[in-house]
Amino acid sequence: MSTLHTVNKSPFERSSFISCLNHVKAGDAVLMIEDAVVAARKGSAFAEIVEKAAKDCTLYVLGPDLAARGMGEDDLIAGIKLVDYGGFVDLAAEHDRTNAWL
Amino acid sequence: MKFGIVVDEGPYTHQASDTAYQFTKAALEKGHEIFRVFFYHDGVNNGTRLTVPPQDERNIQERWTKLAEEHKLDLVVCIAAAQRRGILDENEAKRQGKDANNIAPGFRISGLGQLIEAGIVADRLVVFGD
Amino acid sequence: MAMDEMPDVPDVTKKFLYVNRKAPYGTIYALESLEVVLIGAAFEQDVSLAFLDDGVYQLVDGQDTTGIGMKNFSPTYRALGDYEVTKLYVEKESLEERGLTPDDLMQITYEDEDDDWAEKPSIRIVSRAEMIDIMADQDVILSF
């Protein structure tokens, strides 16, 4: 029994990303979409927190949103997985519920 | 698998409706069923047929309408949220004494019970918002 | 919504959690979340409400909206017991981070039909760890 958490806001703008990471269970997945993709970039002020979270749960980033913001796979913190919209659908189906951190 | 989709923000200001659309499209392409797309809060504004975006931009409402036509999607606009924000169908316009309606083809106005029903019937409910 | 508009839904009971993370009045989410809860109550599902982050402000006592010209909808939370919505989980850490204590919250009670209609508090203060388990125990999570 696991949850797909979605976050769509930058941690520089909102507390939702950090709040989400504070409420994940081992085995859950966190998918960064829309402006939340900025949290996936290596070297950011949040990178350490993200790396720590990656030990308990699987982190994903939505590729089209990453590309739209001028980033690619090489910019990602190690361990973060790239998915497209089809991958987003698969994640929602594979987990028992979704929790949107709006 | 049966998905329920919730769109909580209007078109253009937030990306929520775009992401919901891309997700819905991808789910259909993978052979999943979309039980319903429910528009709530400012999301009801996706259902007006009176938007006129620039020619070279996506038309968010028409895109939903077209997807609904192709896949017989049930696009439901919450009545309480719609009344607050001026989204009316013919019946509602008449009932409220308004001189026009603006609901787009493929969308229908109904109660919040439709959202709860989507939660009960769908295997997964996915929420897109601000 | 009139009862004749109620959709004919399958006879299953799911666990619904309404997650409230935003303060009232600055945006409409808290009010429209409450409207979903009230309508949803008619469907006889297993309903819980979670209040965390700024959402805890939705339950703070003494809300006075006369100066902002908006309707104070906080009394509606007190009526939730009449709709058999009796589980309002408030995260302790979220209160503490904001300098709030449980005493700052409204008194919200329900009458327990399984216990000779004894009046019981609807607000349950839970730790973040407990909130994680509550969230992980749901079928449907609606966030506002």
mmCIF file of C-alpha atoms in Angstrom:
data_model
loop_
_atom_site.group_PDB
_atom_site.id
_atom_site.type_symbol
_atom_site.label_atom_id
_atom_site.label_comp_id
_atom_site.label_asym_id
_atom_site.label_seq_id
_atom_site.Cartn_x
_atom_site.Cartn_y
_atom_site.Cartn_z
ATOM 1 C CA MET A 1 0.000 0.000 0.000
ATOM 2 C CA SER A 2 1.749 3.137 -1.180
ATOM 3 C CA THR A 3 0.978 6.666 -2.281
ATOM 4 C CA LEU A 4 1.917 8.802 -5.255
ATOM 5 C CA HIS A 5 2.445 12.333 -3.995
ATOM 6 C CA THR A 6 2.383 15.112 -6.564
ATOM 7 C CA VAL A 7 3.886 18.538 -5.984
ATOM 8 C CA ASN A 8 3.508 21.405 -8.443
ATOM 9 C CA LYS A 9 5.097 24.395 -6.755
ATOM 10 C CA SER A 10 8.707 25.450 -6.341
ATOM 11 C CA PRO A 11 10.048 25.055 -2.794
ATOM 12 C CA PHE A 12 11.393 28.595 -3.197
ATOM 13 C CA GLU A 13 7.801 29.825 -3.475
ATOM 14 C CA ARG A 14 5.662 27.539 -1.310
ATOM 15 C CA SER A 15 5.974 25.201 1.645
ATOM 16 C CA SER A 16 4.076 22.410 -0.141
ATOM 17 C CA PHE A 17 7.187 20.570 -1.347
ATOM 18 C CA ILE A 18 8.786 20.423 2.114
ATOM 19 C CA SER A 19 5.434 19.605 3.704
ATOM 20 C CA CYS A 20 5.034 16.757 1.228
ATOM 21 C CA LEU A 21 8.506 15.355 2.023
ATOM 22 C CA ASN A 22 7.626 15.564 5.724
ATOM 23 C CA HIS A 23 4.585 13.338 5.138
ATOM 24 C CA VAL A 24 5.875 10.561 2.904
ATOM 25 C CA LYS A 25 6.074 6.968 4.014
ATOM 26 C CA ALA A 26 8.841 4.583 3.010
ATOM 27 C CA GLY A 27 7.924 3.117 -0.355
ATOM 28 C CA ASP A 28 5.945 6.157 -1.492
ATOM 29 C CA ALA A 29 6.708 8.065 -4.682
ATOM 30 C CA VAL A 30 6.965 11.833 -5.083
ATOM 31 C CA LEU A 31 6.450 13.312 -8.540
ATOM 32 C CA MET A 32 7.545 16.895 -9.190
ATOM 33 C CA ILE A 33 5.451 18.566 -11.870
ATOM 34 C CA GLU A 34 5.013 22.122 -13.176
ATOM 35 C CA ASP A 35 7.077 24.614 -11.114
ATOM 36 C CA ALA A 36 8.110 21.922 -8.623
ATOM 37 C CA VAL A 37 10.699 20.648 -11.142
ATOM 38 C CA VAL A 38 13.053 23.374 -9.889
ATOM 39 C CA ALA A 39 13.457 21.254 -6.732
ATOM 40 C CA ALA A 40 15.049 18.488 -8.810
ATOM 41 C CA ARG A 41 18.059 20.542 -9.917
ATOM 42 C CA LYS A 42 21.418 19.645 -8.480
ATOM 43 C CA GLY A 43 23.246 22.362 -6.585
ATOM 44 C CA SER A 44 20.092 24.137 -5.469
ATOM 45 C CA ALA A 45 19.606 25.232 -1.863
ATOM 46 C CA PHE A 46 17.136 22.350 -1.475
ATOM 47 C CA ALA A 47 19.386 19.661 -2.961
ATOM 48 C CA GLU A 48 20.499 18.280 0.402
ATOM 49 C CA ILE A 49 16.895 17.877 1.583
ATOM 50 C CA VAL A 50 15.956 16.213 -1.703
ATOM 51 C CA GLU A 51 18.912 13.812 -1.546
ATOM 52 C CA LYS A 52 17.915 12.823 1.984
ATOM 53 C CA ALA A 53 14.300 12.238 0.927
ATOM 54 C CA ALA A 54 15.471 10.038 -1.944
ATOM 55 C CA LYS A 55 16.657 7.472 0.610
ATOM 56 C CA ASP A 56 13.096 6.753 1.834
ATOM 57 C CA CYS A 57 11.005 7.197 -1.277
ATOM 58 C CA THR A 58 11.384 7.300 -5.037
ATOM 59 C CA LEU A 59 11.557 10.745 -6.584
ATOM 60 C CA TYR A 60 10.334 11.449 -10.095
ATOM 61 C CA VAL A 61 10.254 14.552 -12.229
ATOM 62 C CA LEU A 62 7.973 15.221 -15.193
ATOM 63 C CA GLY A 63 10.286 15.522 -18.219
ATOM 64 C CA PRO A 64 8.151 17.891 -20.343
ATOM 65 C CA ASP A 65 7.956 20.345 -17.416
ATOM 66 C CA LEU A 66 11.705 20.055 -16.841
ATOM 67 C CA ALA A 67 12.460 20.728 -20.523
ATOM 68 C CA ALA A 68 10.035 23.663 -20.594
ATOM 69 C CA ARG A 69 12.099 25.270 -17.846
ATOM 70 C CA GLY A 70 15.371 24.840 -19.683
ATOM 71 C CA MET A 71 16.595 21.774 -17.851
ATOM 72 C CA GLY A 72 17.407 18.205 -18.809
ATOM 73 C CA GLU A 73 18.446 14.923 -17.292
ATOM 74 C CA ASP A 74 22.014 16.146 -16.704
ATOM 75 C CA ASP A 75 20.734 18.839 -14.373
ATOM 76 C CA LEU A 76 19.011 16.407 -12.036
ATOM 77 C CA ILE A 77 20.068 15.394 -8.567
ATOM 78 C CA ALA A 78 21.336 11.802 -8.801
ATOM 79 C CA GLY A 79 18.605 9.228 -8.293
ATOM 80 C CA ILE A 80 15.684 11.312 -9.520
ATOM 81 C CA LYS A 81 13.859 9.501 -12.302
ATOM 82 C CA LEU A 82 12.487 11.135 -15.400
ATOM 83 C CA VAL A 83 8.950 10.322 -16.596
ATOM 84 C CA ASP A 84 6.660 11.624 -19.339
ATOM 85 C CA TYR A 85 2.871 12.000 -19.049
ATOM 86 C CA GLY A 86 2.448 8.286 -19.776
ATOM 87 C CA GLY A 87 4.856 7.558 -16.919
ATOM 88 C CA PHE A 88 2.803 9.848 -14.678
ATOM 89 C CA VAL A 89 -0.289 7.768 -15.543
ATOM 90 C CA ASP A 90 1.621 4.544 -14.761
ATOM 91 C CA LEU A 91 2.718 5.918 -11.377
ATOM 92 C CA ALA A 92 -0.855 6.903 -10.499
ATOM 93 C CA ALA A 93 -2.047 3.414 -11.457
ATOM 94 C CA GLU A 94 0.765 1.578 -9.622
ATOM 95 C CA HIS A 95 0.211 3.314 -6.309
ATOM 96 C CA ASP A 96 -2.926 2.880 -4.235
ATOM 97 C CA ARG A 97 -3.833 6.551 -4.046
ATOM 98 C CA THR A 98 -2.626 9.962 -5.115
ATOM 99 C CA ASN A 99 -2.079 12.890 -2.780
ATOM 100 C CA ALA A 100 -1.765 16.288 -4.447
ATOM 101 C CA TRP A 101 0.155 18.821 -2.364
ATOM 102 C CA LEU A 102 -1.555 21.986 -3.612
ATOM 103 C CA MET B 1 -8.165 1.256 -14.750
ATOM 104 C CA LYS B 2 -10.781 3.936 -14.102
ATOM 105 C CA PHE B 3 -9.490 7.444 -13.408
ATOM 106 C CA GLY B 4 -11.320 10.428 -12.013
ATOM 107 C CA ILE B 5 -9.733 13.803 -12.777
ATOM 108 C CA VAL B 6 -10.229 17.008 -10.789
ATOM 109 C CA VAL B 7 -9.279 20.405 -12.237
ATOM 110 C CA ASP B 8 -9.211 23.148 -9.604
ATOM 111 C CA GLU B 9 -7.841 26.108 -11.540
ATOM 112 C CA GLY B 10 -8.979 28.115 -14.541
ATOM 113 C CA PRO B 11 -7.263 28.194 -17.916
ATOM 114 C CA TYR B 12 -4.079 30.152 -18.700
ATOM 115 C CA THR B 13 -3.167 31.594 -15.248
ATOM 116 C CA HIS B 14 -2.167 28.216 -13.859
ATOM 117 C CA GLN B 15 -0.786 25.169 -15.631
ATOM 118 C CA ALA B 16 -3.231 22.883 -13.795
ATOM 119 C CA SER B 17 -5.718 22.534 -16.662
ATOM 120 C CA ASP B 18 -2.887 21.878 -19.168
ATOM 121 C CA THR B 19 -1.337 19.179 -16.993
ATOM 122 C CA ALA B 20 -4.748 17.610 -16.367
ATOM 123 C CA TYR B 21 -5.372 17.574 -20.124
ATOM 124 C CA GLN B 22 -2.006 15.960 -20.906
ATOM 125 C CA PHE B 23 -2.544 13.397 -18.149
ATOM 126 C CA THR B 24 -6.061 12.581 -19.386
ATOM 127 C CA LYS B 25 -4.845 12.235 -22.967
ATOM 128 C CA ALA B 26 -1.964 9.968 -21.921
ATOM 129 C CA ALA B 27 -4.284 7.817 -19.794
ATOM 130 C CA LEU B 28 -6.688 7.370 -22.725
ATOM 131 C CA GLU B 29 -3.788 6.494 -25.037
ATOM 132 C CA LYS B 30 -2.778 3.788 -22.582
ATOM 133 C CA GLY B 31 -6.263 2.302 -22.727
ATOM 134 C CA HIS B 32 -7.473 3.524 -19.329
ATOM 135 C CA GLU B 33 -10.990 4.771 -18.770
ATOM 136 C CA ILE B 34 -11.668 8.333 -17.668
ATOM 137 C CA PHE B 35 -14.804 8.117 -15.542
ATOM 138 C CA ARG B 36 -15.195 11.873 -15.282
ATOM 139 C CA VAL B 37 -13.315 15.172 -15.349
ATOM 140 C CA PHE B 38 -14.676 17.411 -12.613
ATOM 141 C CA PHE B 39 -14.028 21.159 -12.700
ATOM 142 C CA TYR B 40 -14.098 22.906 -9.333
ATOM 143 C CA HIS B 41 -13.048 26.257 -7.788
ATOM 144 C CA ASP B 42 -11.800 28.517 -10.634
ATOM 145 C CA GLY B 43 -11.540 25.337 -12.709
ATOM 146 C CA VAL B 44 -15.134 25.981 -13.799
ATOM 147 C CA ASN B 45 -13.744 28.757 -16.031
ATOM 148 C CA ASN B 46 -12.373 26.066 -18.352
ATOM 149 C CA GLY B 47 -15.966 25.521 -19.419
ATOM 150 C CA THR B 48 -16.777 28.872 -21.036
ATOM 151 C CA ARG B 49 -17.076 28.928 -24.822
ATOM 152 C CA LEU B 50 -16.436 32.700 -24.917
ATOM 153 C CA THR B 51 -12.652 32.697 -24.646
ATOM 154 C CA VAL B 52 -10.745 34.016 -27.671
ATOM 155 C CA PRO B 53 -7.068 33.231 -27.184
ATOM 156 C CA PRO B 54 -4.548 34.406 -29.835
ATOM 157 C CA GLN B 55 -4.459 32.217 -32.990
ATOM 158 C CA ASP B 56 -0.975 30.873 -32.296
ATOM 159 C CA GLU B 57 -1.855 29.794 -28.743
ATOM 160 C CA ARG B 58 -3.544 26.646 -27.510
ATOM 161 C CA ASN B 59 -7.280 26.936 -27.000
ATOM 162 C CA ILE B 60 -7.736 25.197 -23.679
ATOM 163 C CA GLN B 61 -11.521 24.996 -23.795
ATOM 164 C CA GLU B 62 -11.657 23.728 -27.389
ATOM 165 C CA ARG B 63 -9.009 21.152 -26.573
ATOM 166 C CA TRP B 64 -11.173 19.730 -23.747
ATOM 167 C CA THR B 65 -14.269 19.840 -25.949
ATOM 168 C CA LYS B 66 -12.479 17.958 -28.739
ATOM 169 C CA LEU B 67 -11.086 15.317 -26.377
ATOM 170 C CA ALA B 68 -14.567 14.873 -24.891
ATOM 171 C CA GLU B 69 -16.052 14.383 -28.362
ATOM 172 C CA GLU B 70 -13.414 11.851 -29.374
ATOM 173 C CA HIS B 71 -13.600 9.793 -26.204
ATOM 174 C CA LYS B 72 -17.117 10.515 -24.916
ATOM 175 C CA LEU B 73 -15.654 12.126 -21.793
ATOM 176 C CA ASP B 74 -17.936 13.378 -19.057
ATOM 177 C CA LEU B 75 -16.790 16.962 -18.372
ATOM 178 C CA VAL B 76 -18.659 18.249 -15.331
ATOM 179 C CA VAL B 77 -18.583 21.822 -14.067
ATOM 180 C CA CYS B 78 -19.593 22.261 -10.413
ATOM 181 C CA ILE B 79 -22.827 24.220 -10.242
ATOM 182 C CA ALA B 80 -22.121 26.051 -6.973
ATOM 183 C CA ALA B 81 -18.645 27.126 -8.103
ATOM 184 C CA ALA B 82 -19.994 27.978 -11.583
ATOM 185 C CA GLN B 83 -22.760 30.206 -10.261
ATOM 186 C CA ARG B 84 -20.228 32.233 -8.261
ATOM 187 C CA ARG B 85 -18.061 32.712 -11.342
ATOM 188 C CA GLY B 86 -20.645 33.258 -14.057
ATOM 189 C CA ILE B 87 -20.574 29.974 -15.937
ATOM 190 C CA LEU B 88 -24.137 29.207 -17.026
ATOM 191 C CA ASP B 89 -25.914 26.766 -19.284
ATOM 192 C CA GLU B 90 -29.232 27.557 -20.947
ATOM 193 C CA ASN B 91 -31.362 26.243 -18.089
ATOM 194 C CA GLU B 92 -29.367 27.982 -15.385
ATOM 195 C CA ALA B 93 -29.385 31.288 -17.294
ATOM 196 C CA LYS B 94 -33.159 31.084 -17.572
ATOM 197 C CA ARG B 95 -33.578 30.053 -13.947
ATOM 198 C CA GLN B 96 -31.375 32.894 -12.686
ATOM 199 C CA GLY B 97 -32.874 35.510 -15.011
ATOM 200 C CA LYS B 98 -29.626 36.091 -16.928
ATOM 201 C CA ASP B 99 -29.623 37.208 -20.562
ATOM 202 C CA ALA B 100 -26.985 34.797 -21.835
ATOM 203 C CA ASN B 101 -25.292 31.474 -21.226
ATOM 204 C CA ASN B 102 -21.698 30.532 -21.929
ATOM 205 C CA ILE B 103 -21.167 26.833 -21.313
ATOM 206 C CA ALA B 104 -18.944 25.226 -23.932
ATOM 207 C CA PRO B 105 -19.941 22.143 -25.944
ATOM 208 C CA GLY B 106 -19.035 18.893 -24.215
ATOM 209 C CA PHE B 107 -19.297 20.397 -20.726
ATOM 210 C CA ARG B 108 -22.284 20.013 -18.433
ATOM 211 C CA ILE B 109 -23.170 21.720 -15.161
ATOM 212 C CA SER B 110 -24.039 19.539 -12.193
ATOM 213 C CA GLY B 111 -23.705 19.210 -8.447
ATOM 214 C CA LEU B 112 -20.789 18.424 -6.154
ATOM 215 C CA GLY B 113 -22.225 14.946 -5.740
ATOM 216 C CA GLN B 114 -20.635 14.219 -9.113
ATOM 217 C CA LEU B 115 -17.201 14.760 -7.534
ATOM 218 C CA ILE B 116 -17.940 12.427 -4.647
ATOM 219 C CA GLU B 117 -19.320 9.858 -7.076
ATOM 220 C CA ALA B 118 -16.103 10.085 -9.085
ATOM 221 C CA GLY B 119 -14.161 9.398 -5.878
ATOM 222 C CA ILE B 120 -16.300 6.360 -5.136
ATOM 223 C CA VAL B 121 -16.427 4.880 -8.644
ATOM 224 C CA ALA B 122 -12.951 5.653 -9.973
ATOM 225 C CA ASP B 123 -9.999 3.481 -8.974
ATOM 226 C CA ARG B 124 -7.837 6.591 -8.692
ATOM 227 C CA LEU B 125 -8.718 10.233 -8.276
ATOM 228 C CA VAL B 126 -6.032 12.640 -9.495
ATOM 229 C CA VAL B 127 -6.240 16.298 -8.470
ATOM 230 C CA PHE B 128 -4.706 19.194 -10.417
ATOM 231 C CA GLY B 129 -4.660 22.658 -8.886
ATOM 232 C CA ASP B 130 -2.671 25.685 -7.765
ATOM 233 C CA MET C 1 -28.205 20.129 -4.327
ATOM 234 C CA ALA C 2 -31.653 18.563 -4.337
ATOM 235 C CA MET C 3 -31.839 14.904 -3.362
ATOM 236 C CA ASP C 4 -33.295 14.001 -6.758
ATOM 237 C CA GLU C 5 -30.000 15.092 -8.302
ATOM 238 C CA MET C 6 -28.040 12.576 -6.241
ATOM 239 C CA PRO C 7 -26.291 10.196 -8.590
ATOM 240 C CA ASP C 8 -27.013 6.517 -8.172
ATOM 241 C CA VAL C 9 -23.673 5.345 -6.811
ATOM 242 C CA PRO C 10 -22.478 1.826 -6.136
ATOM 243 C CA ASP C 11 -22.947 0.528 -2.631
ATOM 244 C CA VAL C 12 -19.361 0.760 -1.410
ATOM 245 C CA THR C 13 -17.834 2.630 1.478
ATOM 246 C CA LYS C 14 -14.520 4.287 0.807
ATOM 247 C CA LYS C 15 -12.269 6.224 3.125
ATOM 248 C CA PHE C 16 -12.284 9.866 2.053
ATOM 249 C CA LEU C 17 -9.778 12.342 3.457
ATOM 250 C CA TYR C 18 -10.199 16.058 2.845
ATOM 251 C CA VAL C 19 -6.836 17.758 3.296
ATOM 252 C CA ASN C 20 -6.879 21.420 4.278
ATOM 253 C CA ARG C 21 -3.547 23.226 4.110
ATOM 254 C CA LYS C 22 -4.564 26.833 3.525
ATOM 255 C CA ALA C 23 -5.773 29.597 5.829
ATOM 256 C CA PRO C 24 -9.365 30.799 5.318
ATOM 257 C CA TYR C 25 -10.410 33.988 3.463
ATOM 258 C CA GLY C 26 -7.194 34.712 1.507
ATOM 259 C CA THR C 27 -8.404 32.156 -1.012
ATOM 260 C CA ILE C 28 -11.722 30.356 -1.429
ATOM 261 C CA TYR C 29 -10.305 26.857 -0.978
ATOM 262 C CA ALA C 30 -11.296 26.454 2.698
ATOM 263 C CA LEU C 31 -14.905 27.481 2.052
ATOM 264 C CA GLU C 32 -15.331 25.394 -1.072
ATOM 265 C CA SER C 33 -13.662 22.440 0.670
ATOM 266 C CA LEU C 34 -16.317 22.684 3.365
ATOM 267 C CA GLU C 35 -19.024 22.681 0.682
ATOM 268 C CA VAL C 36 -17.658 19.395 -0.680
ATOM 269 C CA VAL C 37 -17.595 17.900 2.821
ATOM 270 C CA LEU C 38 -21.231 18.865 3.434
ATOM 271 C CA ILE C 39 -22.439 17.424 0.121
ATOM 272 C CA GLY C 40 -20.183 14.388 0.502
ATOM 273 C CA ALA C 41 -21.726 13.598 3.892
ATOM 274 C CA ALA C 42 -24.916 12.456 2.127
ATOM 275 C CA PHE C 43 -23.006 9.614 0.453
ATOM 276 C CA GLU C 44 -22.324 7.784 3.715
ATOM 277 C CA GLN C 45 -18.628 7.298 3.137
ATOM 278 C CA ASP C 46 -15.980 7.059 5.860
ATOM 279 C CA VAL C 47 -15.019 10.737 6.021
ATOM 280 C CA SER C 48 -12.072 12.371 7.775
ATOM 281 C CA LEU C 49 -10.741 15.904 7.590
ATOM 282 C CA ALA C 50 -7.063 16.761 7.976
ATOM 283 C CA PHE C 51 -5.866 20.209 8.977
ATOM 284 C CA LEU C 52 -2.186 20.892 8.591
ATOM 285 C CA ASP C 53 0.143 23.738 7.691
ATOM 286 C CA ASP C 54 -1.860 27.009 7.478
ATOM 287 C CA GLY C 55 -5.035 24.910 7.268
ATOM 288 C CA VAL C 56 -5.089 24.819 11.086
ATOM 289 C CA TYR C 57 -6.181 28.474 10.947
ATOM 290 C CA GLN C 58 -9.534 27.325 9.547
ATOM 291 C CA LEU C 59 -10.384 26.030 13.026
ATOM 292 C CA VAL C 60 -9.058 28.934 15.086
ATOM 293 C CA ASP C 61 -11.643 30.359 17.478
ATOM 294 C CA GLY C 62 -12.819 33.966 17.372
ATOM 295 C CA GLN C 63 -12.801 34.590 13.610
ATOM 296 C CA ASP C 64 -14.338 38.007 12.929
ATOM 297 C CA THR C 65 -14.755 38.875 9.264
ATOM 298 C CA THR C 66 -16.856 42.023 9.611
ATOM 299 C CA GLY C 67 -13.897 44.205 8.665
ATOM 300 C CA ILE C 68 -13.176 42.375 5.411
ATOM 301 C CA GLY C 69 -16.768 42.200 4.197
ATOM 302 C CA MET C 70 -16.748 38.421 3.829
ATOM 303 C CA LYS C 71 -19.011 35.848 5.422
ATOM 304 C CA ASN C 72 -17.554 34.120 8.479
ATOM 305 C CA PHE C 73 -18.084 30.464 7.633
ATOM 306 C CA SER C 74 -16.292 29.064 10.683
ATOM 307 C CA PRO C 75 -19.570 28.245 12.546
ATOM 308 C CA THR C 76 -20.195 25.617 9.855
ATOM 309 C CA TYR C 77 -17.351 23.488 11.243
ATOM 310 C CA ARG C 78 -19.336 23.251 14.489
ATOM 311 C CA ALA C 79 -22.296 21.823 12.545
ATOM 312 C CA LEU C 80 -20.258 19.012 10.970
ATOM 313 C CA GLY C 81 -21.248 16.614 13.763
ATOM 314 C CA ASP C 82 -24.872 16.865 12.598
ATOM 315 C CA TYR C 83 -23.685 15.547 9.233
ATOM 316 C CA GLU C 84 -21.875 12.681 10.942
ATOM 317 C CA VAL C 85 -18.511 14.180 10.064
ATOM 318 C CA THR C 86 -16.756 13.601 13.361
ATOM 319 C CA LYS C 87 -13.079 13.081 12.612
ATOM 320 C CA LEU C 88 -11.192 16.368 12.343
ATOM 321 C CA TYR C 89 -7.481 15.605 12.591
ATOM 322 C CA VAL C 90 -5.282 18.585 13.439
ATOM 323 C CA GLU C 91 -1.516 18.244 13.192
ATOM 324 C CA LYS C 92 0.260 19.168 16.419
ATOM 325 C CA GLU C 93 3.479 20.256 14.687
ATOM 326 C CA SER C 94 1.571 22.611 12.392
ATOM 327 C CA LEU C 95 -0.026 24.275 15.423
ATOM 328 C CA GLU C 96 3.308 24.612 17.212
ATOM 329 C CA GLU C 97 5.097 26.037 14.179
ATOM 330 C CA ARG C 98 2.484 28.794 14.084
ATOM 331 C CA GLY C 99 2.555 29.594 17.796
ATOM 332 C CA LEU C 100 -0.861 28.029 18.300
ATOM 333 C CA THR C 101 -2.087 25.545 20.895
ATOM 334 C CA PRO C 102 -5.201 23.321 20.908
ATOM 335 C CA ASP C 103 -6.800 25.904 23.228
ATOM 336 C CA ASP C 104 -6.802 28.405 20.361
ATOM 337 C CA LEU C 105 -9.174 26.195 18.361
ATOM 338 C CA MET C 106 -12.971 26.171 18.326
ATOM 339 C CA GLN C 107 -14.832 23.666 20.474
ATOM 340 C CA ILE C 108 -16.316 21.223 17.990
ATOM 341 C CA THR C 109 -18.282 18.252 19.291
ATOM 342 C CA TYR C 110 -20.526 15.452 18.088
ATOM 343 C CA GLU C 111 -23.004 13.167 19.766
ATOM 344 C CA ASP C 112 -21.829 9.565 19.689
ATOM 345 C CA GLU C 113 -24.826 7.395 18.809
ATOM 346 C CA ASP C 114 -22.892 4.276 19.822
ATOM 347 C CA ASP C 115 -22.286 5.649 23.320
ATOM 348 C CA ASP C 116 -25.737 6.835 24.450
ATOM 349 C CA TRP C 117 -25.321 10.098 22.480
ATOM 350 C CA ALA C 118 -22.482 11.243 24.703
ATOM 351 C CA GLU C 119 -20.973 14.535 23.543
ATOM 352 C CA LYS C 120 -17.414 14.036 22.321
ATOM 353 C CA PRO C 121 -14.782 16.304 20.764
ATOM 354 C CA SER C 122 -14.488 16.071 16.974
ATOM 355 C CA ILE C 123 -11.051 17.674 16.912
ATOM 356 C CA ARG C 124 -8.293 15.144 17.429
ATOM 357 C CA ILE C 125 -4.800 16.536 17.812
ATOM 358 C CA VAL C 126 -2.354 14.167 16.130
ATOM 359 C CA SER C 127 1.390 14.126 15.690
ATOM 360 C CA ARG C 128 2.952 14.389 12.241
ATOM 361 C CA ALA C 129 3.795 10.684 12.418
ATOM 362 C CA GLU C 130 0.136 9.895 13.103
ATOM 363 C CA MET C 131 -0.945 12.186 10.255
ATOM 364 C CA ILE C 132 1.307 10.238 7.892
ATOM 365 C CA ASP C 133 -0.458 7.018 8.902
ATOM 366 C CA ILE C 134 -3.905 8.626 8.557
ATOM 367 C CA MET C 135 -3.048 9.768 5.019
ATOM 368 C CA ALA C 136 -1.664 6.352 4.117
ATOM 369 C CA ASP C 137 -4.881 4.680 5.276
ATOM 370 C CA GLN C 138 -7.209 6.404 2.753
ATOM 371 C CA ASP C 139 -8.849 5.374 -0.491
ATOM 372 C CA VAL C 140 -9.395 8.900 -1.766
ATOM 373 C CA ILE C 141 -7.516 12.081 -0.829
ATOM 374 C CA LEU C 142 -9.019 15.381 -1.893
ATOM 375 C CA SER C 143 -6.678 18.301 -1.290
ATOM 376 C CA PHE C 144 -7.659 21.936 -1.069
#
